[in-house]
Amino acid sequence: MFGYVREYPPELKLKHHVFYRAVYCGVCKSMGQCTGFCSRATLSYDMAFLALVRMALERTPYEVIPQRCVLHPFKKHPILRENAALDYSARVSALLFHGKVTDNIADSHGAKKLFFRAVRPFAEHFRKKAGLEAMGARICERLAALSALEKGACESVDQTAEIFGLLCAEFFAFGLEGKSETIARSLGKHIGRWIYAADALDDFERDVKSGAYNPFAALYGAILSESAKESVAAAMKNELVSAGKALDLIDFEDENIKTLVYHIVFEGMLRKTEELTHKKKSKGELR
Amino acid sequence: MNSNKNPYSVLGVSENATDEEIKKAYRELAKKYHPDKYAGSDLAELANEKMQEINAAYDEIQKMRASGARPSYGSGYGGSSYGSQNGSYSGAHAADYAYIRSCINDGNYTAADMRLNAIPAGDRGAEWNFLYGVTLIATGRTFDGRAYLERACAMNPGNLEYRAARDRAANVSFDSWGSSPGTQTECTGCSCGDLCTTMLCLNCLCGGCR
């Protein structure tokens, strides 16, 4: 489900690359400190995006310093110094992983089920260390609601995407207040809807082949025509536009964070949309 | 709202900017945060606050630079509407479809939705799918709405109204958000207003193809 919210390297300046990586590594380091060494395996770039947004909304002062990490024990790399946003993203990652494992145990069979059962003790351990029980519970609730819809072969992408959107809105906005909370909720909702659609689209062919539920298959049928793919791309872009409107209302203090966040949405996620709907664009073209 | 903010930095211009530059900056920001763009969004109130902040900053600069008429960005964005259906509907659900169209015209999507859902599944042809698609998109169901428009086109490929609406919905443009050159300058995402304008034009041109 995660891994689609990323940068687009060819259009990113090196200094922003370095900063982006520093944030990503920062989340990883936080995970190691907070939820344990193994939890780092659940790391995703989506969490780096979350950290950036939280830093922007909370106006977190930050510092990039050369640090060592387990994967690079000899040479120090620029990593963001520990801060509240990194810590928070690490915890969210653990809770999402736990939610996913619980959900998959309930829904899958055979070897897959065994795998998730085997992984469950790890997930439980991460969850315990992550804390934020209220949010963890909400994540599990939303995932259960989503499961129920999918089991019922829901024919609406909007309904299913909306649940995932609301799930993301929860952890984007958790702990924030007032204006920041409203913006984070809206941003999270649209990012979440986009992620759900991206994941469903990516799994489309595999699901149709195996007969598994896929919201786009339920809506469009077993084949997505070129025209249908274009429509789906437009709907996904619509989510990006809505996310952009939320971003426009953030009072960014830091140019690096602002540039990176906008880049991820309007270059990274936009290109990913086109890639998933098989639209090959030449470099420099936006549509 | 931070009332101590420098009005020049709110508009994103330097204190030495010319009047023209200030006007241009104001216009661009007003376009970006215009209430119509955020209509119906959960961010409408915040956007409105931002708009007020921008207006206040502009006013303050004007005052500081001695008098000058400031452009009124009035709410002259009249909502576009569907033309009344010229040709008559025929068939079993003629009255229903006429009613649904007028609901959509009035922005009464709840009523349109209900009436559409009341039509039995076996009777749902291209027109049904088209009207349902329009209704869904207007009420924020962006994925499903587009799928129904696709269905309408598939059922009746020759219908220009369906095709235009579908193409309109497939055309989401961005303004200068991305760093790539050659992007559109107007951005609204897709709204029912766009579809309505198209339908109005088509109705005038071809007297309502059916």
GROMACS .gro file of N, CA, C and O in nm, chain B residues 63-170:
model
  432
  350LYS      N    1  -0.271   5.213   0.089
  350LYS     CA    2  -0.279   5.327   0.182
  350LYS      C    3  -0.142   5.388   0.201
  350LYS      O    4  -0.126   5.510   0.202
  351MET      N    5  -0.043   5.299   0.216
  351MET     CA    6   0.092   5.347   0.243
  351MET      C    7   0.146   5.423   0.122
  351MET      O    8   0.224   5.515   0.135
  352ARG      N    9   0.103   5.387   0.004
  352ARG     CA   10   0.155   5.451  -0.116
  352ARG      C   11   0.064   5.562  -0.166
  352ARG      O   12   0.070   5.599  -0.282
  353ALA      N   13  -0.020   5.610  -0.082
  353ALA     CA   14  -0.120   5.713  -0.116
  353ALA      C   15  -0.230   5.648  -0.197
  353ALA      O   16  -0.220   5.534  -0.237
  354SER      N   17  -0.337   5.721  -0.226
  354SER     CA   18  -0.457   5.656  -0.276
  354SER      C   19  -0.439   5.598  -0.413
  354SER      O   20  -0.359   5.644  -0.494
  355GLY      N   21  -0.516   5.499  -0.438
  355GLY     CA   22  -0.519   5.435  -0.571
  355GLY      C   23  -0.634   5.339  -0.570
  355GLY      O   24  -0.659   5.273  -0.472
  356ALA      N   25  -0.707   5.335  -0.678
  356ALA     CA   26  -0.823   5.246  -0.681
  356ALA      C   27  -0.776   5.101  -0.676
  356ALA      O   28  -0.683   5.064  -0.746
  357ARG      N   29  -0.838   5.018  -0.592
  357ARG     CA   30  -0.794   4.880  -0.591
  357ARG      C   31  -0.895   4.794  -0.665
  357ARG      O   32  -1.013   4.820  -0.658
  358PRO      N   33  -0.843   4.699  -0.739
  358PRO     CA   34  -0.934   4.618  -0.821
  358PRO      C   35  -1.031   4.542  -0.732
  358PRO      O   36  -0.990   4.481  -0.635
  359SER      N   37  -1.157   4.549  -0.762
  359SER     CA   38  -1.252   4.473  -0.680
  359SER      C   39  -1.264   4.335  -0.737
  359SER      O   40  -1.296   4.316  -0.854
  360TYR      N   41  -1.233   4.239  -0.655
  360TYR     CA   42  -1.245   4.100  -0.700
  360TYR      C   43  -1.380   4.049  -0.655
  360TYR      O   44  -1.389   3.964  -0.570
  361GLY      N   45  -1.479   4.106  -0.710
  361GLY     CA   46  -1.614   4.071  -0.668
  361GLY      C   47  -1.648   3.928  -0.701
  361GLY      O   48  -1.578   3.862  -0.775
  362SER      N   49  -1.754   3.880  -0.643
  362SER     CA   50  -1.792   3.743  -0.670
  362SER      C   51  -1.870   3.737  -0.799
  362SER      O   52  -1.985   3.699  -0.804
  363GLY      N   53  -1.804   3.777  -0.905
  363GLY     CA   54  -1.874   3.776  -1.034
  363GLY      C   55  -1.866   3.642  -1.103
  363GLY      O   56  -1.889   3.629  -1.222
  364TYR      N   57  -1.832   3.541  -1.028
  364TYR     CA   58  -1.824   3.407  -1.089
  364TYR      C   59  -1.962   3.346  -1.087
  364TYR      O   60  -1.995   3.269  -1.000
  365GLY      N   61  -2.042   3.385  -1.180
  365GLY     CA   62  -2.176   3.326  -1.184
  365GLY      C   63  -2.165   3.178  -1.214
  365GLY      O   64  -2.082   3.138  -1.292
  366GLY      N   65  -2.242   3.100  -1.148
  366GLY     CA   66  -2.238   2.957  -1.176
  366GLY      C   67  -2.297   2.933  -1.313
  366GLY      O   68  -2.394   2.996  -1.352
  367SER      N   69  -2.234   2.847  -1.390
  367SER     CA   70  -2.292   2.817  -1.522
  367SER      C   71  -2.398   2.710  -1.505
  367SER      O   72  -2.396   2.634  -1.410
  368SER      N   73  -2.490   2.707  -1.595
  368SER     CA   74  -2.598   2.610  -1.578
  368SER      C   75  -2.621   2.534  -1.706
  368SER      O   76  -2.578   2.574  -1.813
  369TYR      N   77  -2.687   2.425  -1.695
  369TYR     CA   78  -2.728   2.349  -1.812
  369TYR      C   79  -2.835   2.430  -1.883
  369TYR      O   80  -2.918   2.492  -1.819
  370GLY      N   81  -2.836   2.427  -2.012
  370GLY     CA   82  -2.947   2.489  -2.084
  370GLY      C   83  -3.067   2.401  -2.059
  370GLY      O   84  -3.053   2.284  -2.026
  371SER      N   85  -3.185   2.455  -2.068
  371SER     CA   86  -3.303   2.369  -2.051
  371SER      C   87  -3.306   2.275  -2.170
  371SER      O   88  -3.265   2.309  -2.280
  372GLN      N   89  -3.351   2.158  -2.146
  372GLN     CA   90  -3.351   2.057  -2.249
  372GLN      C   91  -3.444   2.099  -2.363
  372GLN      O   92  -3.564   2.113  -2.347
  373ASN      N   93  -3.385   2.122  -2.483
  373ASN     CA   94  -3.468   2.164  -2.596
  373ASN      C   95  -3.547   2.048  -2.655
  373ASN      O   96  -3.668   2.049  -2.660
  374GLY      N   97  -3.472   1.946  -2.698
  374GLY     CA   98  -3.540   1.831  -2.754
  374GLY      C   99  -3.617   1.762  -2.643
  374GLY      O  100  -3.590   1.783  -2.526
  375SER      N  101  -3.714   1.686  -2.675
  375SER     CA  102  -3.788   1.620  -2.569
  375SER      C  103  -3.734   1.479  -2.550
  375SER      O  104  -3.687   1.415  -2.643
  376TYR      N  105  -3.740   1.436  -2.429
  376TYR     CA  106  -3.707   1.298  -2.400
  376TYR      C  107  -3.821   1.210  -2.449
  376TYR      O  108  -3.936   1.248  -2.442
  377SER      N  109  -3.785   1.095  -2.496
  377SER     CA  110  -3.891   1.000  -2.525
  377SER      C  111  -3.858   0.874  -2.446
  377SER      O  112  -3.748   0.861  -2.394
  378GLY      N  113  -3.951   0.786  -2.439
  378GLY     CA  114  -3.921   0.660  -2.370
  378GLY      C  115  -3.980   0.657  -2.231
  378GLY      O  116  -4.038   0.754  -2.181
  379ALA      N  117  -3.957   0.544  -2.169
  379ALA     CA  118  -4.024   0.513  -2.043
  379ALA      C  119  -3.993   0.612  -1.932
  379ALA      O  120  -4.078   0.641  -1.849
  380HIS      N  121  -3.875   0.663  -1.928
  380HIS     CA  122  -3.839   0.748  -1.814
  380HIS      C  123  -3.820   0.894  -1.853
  380HIS      O  124  -3.742   0.967  -1.791
  381ALA      N  125  -3.894   0.934  -1.955
  381ALA     CA  126  -3.882   1.071  -2.006
  381ALA      C  127  -3.895   1.174  -1.894
  381ALA      O  128  -3.812   1.263  -1.879
  382ALA      N  129  -4.000   1.162  -1.817
  382ALA     CA  130  -4.026   1.259  -1.711
  382ALA      C  131  -3.914   1.257  -1.607
  382ALA      O  132  -3.869   1.361  -1.559
  383ASP      N  133  -3.870   1.135  -1.574
  383ASP     CA  134  -3.762   1.122  -1.476
  383ASP      C  135  -3.638   1.196  -1.522
  383ASP      O  136  -3.578   1.273  -1.447
  384TYR      N  137  -3.598   1.171  -1.646
  384TYR     CA  138  -3.472   1.232  -1.694
  384TYR      C  139  -3.485   1.383  -1.702
  384TYR      O  140  -3.390   1.456  -1.673
  385ALA      N  141  -3.601   1.431  -1.745
  385ALA     CA  142  -3.620   1.575  -1.752
  385ALA      C  143  -3.609   1.636  -1.612
  385ALA      O  144  -3.542   1.739  -1.591
  386TYR      N  145  -3.669   1.567  -1.517
  386TYR     CA  146  -3.664   1.614  -1.378
  386TYR      C  147  -3.520   1.612  -1.326
  386TYR      O  148  -3.473   1.707  -1.263
  387ILE      N  149  -3.451   1.503  -1.355
  387ILE     CA  150  -3.313   1.489  -1.307
  387ILE      C  151  -3.225   1.600  -1.364
  387ILE      O  152  -3.144   1.660  -1.293
  388ARG      N  153  -3.242   1.628  -1.492
  388ARG     CA  154  -3.164   1.736  -1.553
  388ARG      C  155  -3.190   1.869  -1.485
  388ARG      O  156  -3.099   1.947  -1.462
  389SER      N  157  -3.318   1.893  -1.455
  389SER     CA  158  -3.347   2.023  -1.391
  389SER      C  159  -3.289   2.026  -1.249
  389SER      O  160  -3.244   2.132  -1.203
  390CYS      N  161  -3.287   1.912  -1.182
  390CYS     CA  162  -3.225   1.907  -1.048
  390CYS      C  163  -3.077   1.942  -1.057
  390CYS      O  164  -3.024   2.020  -0.979
  391ILE      N  165  -3.012   1.881  -1.154
  391ILE     CA  166  -2.869   1.907  -1.172
  391ILE      C  167  -2.848   2.054  -1.203
  391ILE      O  168  -2.756   2.118  -1.152
  392ASN      N  169  -2.934   2.108  -1.285
  392ASN     CA  170  -2.928   2.248  -1.321
  392ASN      C  171  -2.936   2.338  -1.198
  392ASN      O  172  -2.867   2.438  -1.187
  393ASP      N  173  -3.023   2.299  -1.107
  393ASP     CA  174  -3.041   2.378  -0.984
  393ASP      C  175  -2.937   2.348  -0.877
  393ASP      O  176  -2.939   2.407  -0.770
  394GLY      N  177  -2.849   2.253  -0.908
  394GLY     CA  178  -2.749   2.217  -0.808
  394GLY      C  179  -2.804   2.125  -0.700
  394GLY      O  180  -2.744   2.105  -0.596
  395ASN      N  181  -2.923   2.071  -0.724
  395ASN     CA  182  -2.984   1.983  -0.626
  395ASN      C  183  -2.946   1.837  -0.653
  395ASN      O  184  -3.025   1.758  -0.704
  396TYR      N  185  -2.822   1.806  -0.619
  396TYR     CA  186  -2.768   1.675  -0.656
  396TYR      C  187  -2.827   1.563  -0.574
  396TYR      O  188  -2.834   1.448  -0.619
  397THR      N  189  -2.869   1.597  -0.452
  397THR     CA  190  -2.929   1.493  -0.367
  397THR      C  191  -3.055   1.439  -0.434
  397THR      O  192  -3.075   1.317  -0.442
  398ALA      N  193  -3.140   1.530  -0.483
  398ALA     CA  194  -3.263   1.487  -0.548
  398ALA      C  195  -3.232   1.410  -0.675
  398ALA      O  196  -3.295   1.308  -0.705
  399ALA      N  197  -3.135   1.459  -0.751
  399ALA     CA  198  -3.097   1.392  -0.875
  399ALA      C  199  -3.051   1.249  -0.845
  399ALA      O  200  -3.091   1.153  -0.911
  400ASP      N  201  -2.965   1.239  -0.741
  400ASP     CA  202  -2.911   1.110  -0.700
  400ASP      C  203  -3.023   1.012  -0.664
  400ASP      O  204  -3.029   0.899  -0.710
  401MET      N  205  -3.116   1.062  -0.585
  401MET     CA  206  -3.227   0.976  -0.540
  401MET      C  207  -3.310   0.927  -0.656
  401MET      O  208  -3.343   0.809  -0.666
  402ARG      N  209  -3.345   1.022  -0.745
  402ARG     CA  210  -3.429   0.983  -0.859
  402ARG      C  211  -3.356   0.886  -0.951
  402ARG      O  212  -3.416   0.792  -1.006
  403LEU      N  213  -3.227   0.910  -0.970
  403LEU     CA  214  -3.148   0.820  -1.054
  403LEU      C  215  -3.147   0.679  -0.995
  403LEU      O  216  -3.160   0.580  -1.066
  404ASN      N  217  -3.131   0.673  -0.864
  404ASN     CA  218  -3.126   0.541  -0.800
  404ASN      C  219  -3.261   0.472  -0.800
  404ASN      O  220  -3.269   0.350  -0.784
  405ALA      N  221  -3.368   0.551  -0.818
  405ALA     CA  222  -3.502   0.492  -0.819
  405ALA      C  223  -3.533   0.423  -0.951
  405ALA      O  224  -3.624   0.341  -0.959
  406ILE      N  225  -3.456   0.457  -1.054
  406ILE     CA  226  -3.481   0.393  -1.185
  406ILE      C  227  -3.426   0.252  -1.182
  406ILE      O  228  -3.311   0.231  -1.147
  407PRO      N  229  -3.510   0.153  -1.217
  407PRO     CA  230  -3.466   0.013  -1.204
  407PRO      C  231  -3.343  -0.019  -1.287
  407PRO      O  232  -3.321   0.037  -1.394
  408ALA      N  233  -3.263  -0.111  -1.234
  408ALA     CA  234  -3.133  -0.143  -1.292
  408ALA      C  235  -3.143  -0.182  -1.439
  408ALA      O  236  -3.056  -0.150  -1.520
  409GLY      N  237  -3.249  -0.252  -1.474
  409GLY     CA  238  -3.265  -0.298  -1.612
  409GLY      C  239  -3.288  -0.186  -1.711
  409GLY      O  240  -3.269  -0.203  -1.832
  410ASP      N  241  -3.332  -0.068  -1.661
  410ASP     CA  242  -3.366   0.043  -1.751
  410ASP      C  243  -3.254   0.146  -1.763
  410ASP      O  244  -3.274   0.255  -1.814
  411ARG      N  245  -3.137   0.111  -1.710
  411ARG     CA  246  -3.032   0.214  -1.703
  411ARG      C  247  -2.944   0.213  -1.826
  411ARG      O  248  -2.845   0.141  -1.834
  412GLY      N  249  -2.982   0.297  -1.920
  412GLY     CA  250  -2.906   0.305  -2.045
  412GLY      C  251  -2.801   0.413  -2.040
  412GLY      O  252  -2.759   0.458  -1.933
  413ALA      N  253  -2.761   0.456  -2.160
  413ALA     CA  254  -2.653   0.554  -2.171
  413ALA      C  255  -2.687   0.684  -2.099
  413ALA      O  256  -2.604   0.740  -2.027
  414GLU      N  257  -2.808   0.732  -2.118
  414GLU     CA  258  -2.848   0.859  -2.058
  414GLU      C  259  -2.841   0.851  -1.906
  414GLU      O  260  -2.793   0.943  -1.840
  415TRP      N  261  -2.886   0.738  -1.852
  415TRP     CA  262  -2.880   0.719  -1.708
  415TRP      C  263  -2.735   0.726  -1.659
  415TRP      O  264  -2.704   0.798  -1.563
  416ASN      N  265  -2.649   0.653  -1.726
  416ASN     CA  266  -2.508   0.651  -1.687
  416ASN      C  267  -2.445   0.789  -1.696
  416ASN      O  268  -2.365   0.829  -1.611
  417PHE      N  269  -2.483   0.864  -1.800
  417PHE     CA  270  -2.430   0.998  -1.818
  417PHE      C  271  -2.473   1.089  -1.702
  417PHE      O  272  -2.391   1.154  -1.638
  418LEU      N  273  -2.602   1.092  -1.677
  418LEU     CA  274  -2.654   1.181  -1.572
  418LEU      C  275  -2.601   1.140  -1.434
  418LEU      O  276  -2.570   1.225  -1.350
  419TYR      N  277  -2.589   1.009  -1.415
  419TYR     CA  278  -2.538   0.962  -1.286
  419TYR      C  279  -2.390   1.001  -1.271
  419TYR      O  280  -2.347   1.045  -1.164
  420GLY      N  281  -2.315   0.986  -1.380
  420GLY     CA  282  -2.174   1.025  -1.377
  420GLY      C  283  -2.157   1.172  -1.343
  420GLY      O  284  -2.074   1.210  -1.259
  421VAL      N  285  -2.239   1.257  -1.407
  421VAL     CA  286  -2.232   1.401  -1.380
  421VAL      C  287  -2.263   1.429  -1.233
  421VAL      O  288  -2.195   1.506  -1.166
  422THR      N  289  -2.367   1.363  -1.183
  422THR     CA  290  -2.407   1.381  -1.043
  422THR      C  291  -2.297   1.339  -0.948
  422THR      O  292  -2.267   1.408  -0.850
  423LEU      N  293  -2.237   1.225  -0.975
  423LEU     CA  294  -2.132   1.175  -0.886
  423LEU      C  295  -2.012   1.270  -0.882
  423LEU      O  296  -1.958   1.300  -0.776
  424ILE      N  297  -1.970   1.316  -1.000
  424ILE     CA  298  -1.855   1.405  -1.003
  424ILE      C  299  -1.886   1.534  -0.929
  424ILE      O  300  -1.803   1.587  -0.855
  425ALA      N  301  -2.007   1.585  -0.946
  425ALA     CA  302  -2.047   1.709  -0.879
  425ALA      C  303  -2.047   1.693  -0.728
  425ALA      O  304  -2.030   1.790  -0.655
  426THR      N  305  -2.069   1.570  -0.681
  426THR     CA  306  -2.072   1.550  -0.536
  426THR      C  307  -1.943   1.489  -0.484
  426THR      O  308  -1.938   1.428  -0.378
  427GLY      N  309  -1.836   1.506  -0.560
  427GLY     CA  310  -1.704   1.469  -0.511
  427GLY      C  311  -1.666   1.323  -0.527
  427GLY      O  312  -1.560   1.281  -0.482
  428ARG      N  313  -1.751   1.246  -0.589
  428ARG     CA  314  -1.715   1.104  -0.611
  428ARG      C  315  -1.643   1.095  -0.744
  428ARG      O  316  -1.694   1.050  -0.845
  429THR      N  317  -1.516   1.137  -0.737
  429THR     CA  318  -1.440   1.162  -0.859
  429THR      C  319  -1.406   1.036  -0.938
  429THR      O  320  -1.398   1.041  -1.061
  430PHE      N  321  -1.384   0.927  -0.871
  430PHE     CA  322  -1.347   0.804  -0.943
  430PHE      C  323  -1.470   0.740  -1.006
  430PHE      O  324  -1.472   0.711  -1.126
  431ASP      N  325  -1.573   0.720  -0.924
  431ASP     CA  326  -1.692   0.651  -0.974
  431ASP      C  327  -1.760   0.731  -1.085
  431ASP      O  328  -1.804   0.675  -1.187
  432GLY      N  329  -1.769   0.863  -1.065
  432GLY     CA  330  -1.836   0.947  -1.164
  432GLY      C  331  -1.776   0.930  -1.302
  432GLY      O  332  -1.846   0.915  -1.403
  433ARG      N  333  -1.643   0.931  -1.306
  433ARG     CA  334  -1.577   0.917  -1.436
  433ARG      C  335  -1.604   0.781  -1.499
  433ARG      O  336  -1.614   0.769  -1.621
  434ALA      N  337  -1.615   0.680  -1.415
  434ALA     CA  338  -1.643   0.546  -1.468
  434ALA      C  339  -1.780   0.543  -1.535
  434ALA      O  340  -1.797   0.481  -1.641
  435TYR      N  341  -1.878   0.610  -1.475
  435TYR     CA  342  -2.012   0.611  -1.535
  435TYR      C  343  -2.013   0.690  -1.666
  435TYR      O  344  -2.084   0.656  -1.761
  436LEU      N  345  -1.934   0.797  -1.671
  436LEU     CA  346  -1.924   0.871  -1.798
  436LEU      C  347  -1.864   0.782  -1.907
  436LEU      O  348  -1.906   0.785  -2.022
  437GLU      N  349  -1.764   0.702  -1.867
  437GLU     CA  350  -1.703   0.608  -1.962
  437GLU      C  351  -1.809   0.511  -2.014
  437GLU      O  352  -1.816   0.481  -2.134
  438ARG      N  353  -1.891   0.462  -1.922
  438ARG     CA  354  -1.996   0.366  -1.961
  438ARG      C  355  -2.093   0.429  -2.060
  438ARG      O  356  -2.133   0.366  -2.157
  439ALA      N  357  -2.130   0.555  -2.030
  439ALA     CA  358  -2.225   0.623  -2.119
  439ALA      C  359  -2.167   0.632  -2.260
  439ALA      O  360  -2.236   0.607  -2.359
  440CYS      N  361  -2.039   0.668  -2.268
  440CYS     CA  362  -1.974   0.678  -2.399
  440CYS      C  363  -1.966   0.543  -2.467
  440CYS      O  364  -1.980   0.532  -2.590
  441ALA      N  365  -1.939   0.439  -2.389
  441ALA     CA  366  -1.930   0.305  -2.447
  441ALA      C  367  -2.065   0.260  -2.500
  441ALA      O  368  -2.075   0.198  -2.605
  442MET      N  369  -2.173   0.297  -2.427
  442MET     CA  370  -2.307   0.255  -2.470
  442MET      C  371  -2.355   0.335  -2.590
  442MET      O  372  -2.429   0.284  -2.672
  443ASN      N  373  -2.313   0.460  -2.598
  443ASN     CA  374  -2.358   0.545  -2.707
  443ASN      C  375  -2.242   0.627  -2.760
  443ASN      O  376  -2.230   0.746  -2.732
  444PRO      N  377  -2.156   0.565  -2.839
  444PRO     CA  378  -2.031   0.629  -2.881
  444PRO      C  379  -2.052   0.754  -2.965
  444PRO      O  380  -1.966   0.840  -2.972
  445GLY      N  381  -2.168   0.765  -3.028
  445GLY     CA  382  -2.187   0.878  -3.117
  445GLY      C  383  -2.232   1.005  -3.045
  445GLY      O  384  -2.234   1.113  -3.103
  446ASN      N  385  -2.265   0.992  -2.918
  446ASN     CA  386  -2.323   1.108  -2.849
  446ASN      C  387  -2.216   1.209  -2.812
  446ASN      O  388  -2.129   1.182  -2.729
  447LEU      N  389  -2.224   1.326  -2.870
  447LEU     CA  390  -2.121   1.428  -2.848
  447LEU      C  391  -2.124   1.483  -2.706
  447LEU      O  392  -2.021   1.518  -2.650
  448GLU      N  393  -2.244   1.491  -2.652
  448GLU     CA  394  -2.257   1.546  -2.517
  448GLU      C  395  -2.183   1.458  -2.417
  448GLU      O  396  -2.109   1.506  -2.331
  449TYR      N  397  -2.202   1.326  -2.431
  449TYR     CA  398  -2.136   1.234  -2.339
  449TYR      C  399  -1.985   1.242  -2.357
  449TYR      O  400  -1.908   1.248  -2.261
  450ARG      N  401  -1.945   1.243  -2.484
  450ARG     CA  402  -1.802   1.244  -2.513
  450ARG      C  403  -1.735   1.370  -2.458
  450ARG      O  404  -1.628   1.366  -2.400
  451ALA      N  405  -1.802   1.482  -2.479
  451ALA     CA  406  -1.746   1.609  -2.433
  451ALA      C  407  -1.734   1.611  -2.281
  451ALA      O  408  -1.633   1.655  -2.225
  452ALA      N  409  -1.838   1.562  -2.214
  452ALA     CA  410  -1.834   1.558  -2.067
  452ALA      C  411  -1.722   1.467  -2.020
  452ALA      O  412  -1.647   1.499  -1.928
  453ARG      N  413  -1.710   1.354  -2.085
  453ARG     CA  414  -1.606   1.258  -2.047
  453ARG      C  415  -1.467   1.317  -2.069
  453ARG      O  416  -1.379   1.308  -1.986
  454ASP      N  417  -1.452   1.383  -2.184
  454ASP     CA  418  -1.321   1.443  -2.215
  454ASP      C  419  -1.289   1.555  -2.118
  454ASP      O  420  -1.175   1.573  -2.076
  455ARG      N  421  -1.392   1.631  -2.085
  455ARG     CA  422  -1.375   1.740  -1.990
  455ARG      C  423  -1.327   1.686  -1.856
  455ARG      O  424  -1.236   1.739  -1.793
  456ALA      N  425  -1.391   1.577  -1.812
  456ALA     CA  426  -1.355   1.517  -1.682
  456ALA      C  427  -1.215   1.457  -1.686
  456ALA      O  428  -1.148   1.448  -1.583
  457ALA      N  429  -1.172   1.415  -1.806
  457ALA     CA  430  -1.040   1.352  -1.817
  457ALA      C  431  -0.929   1.455  -1.826
  457ALA      O  432  -0.813   1.421  -1.831
   0.00000   0.00000   0.00000
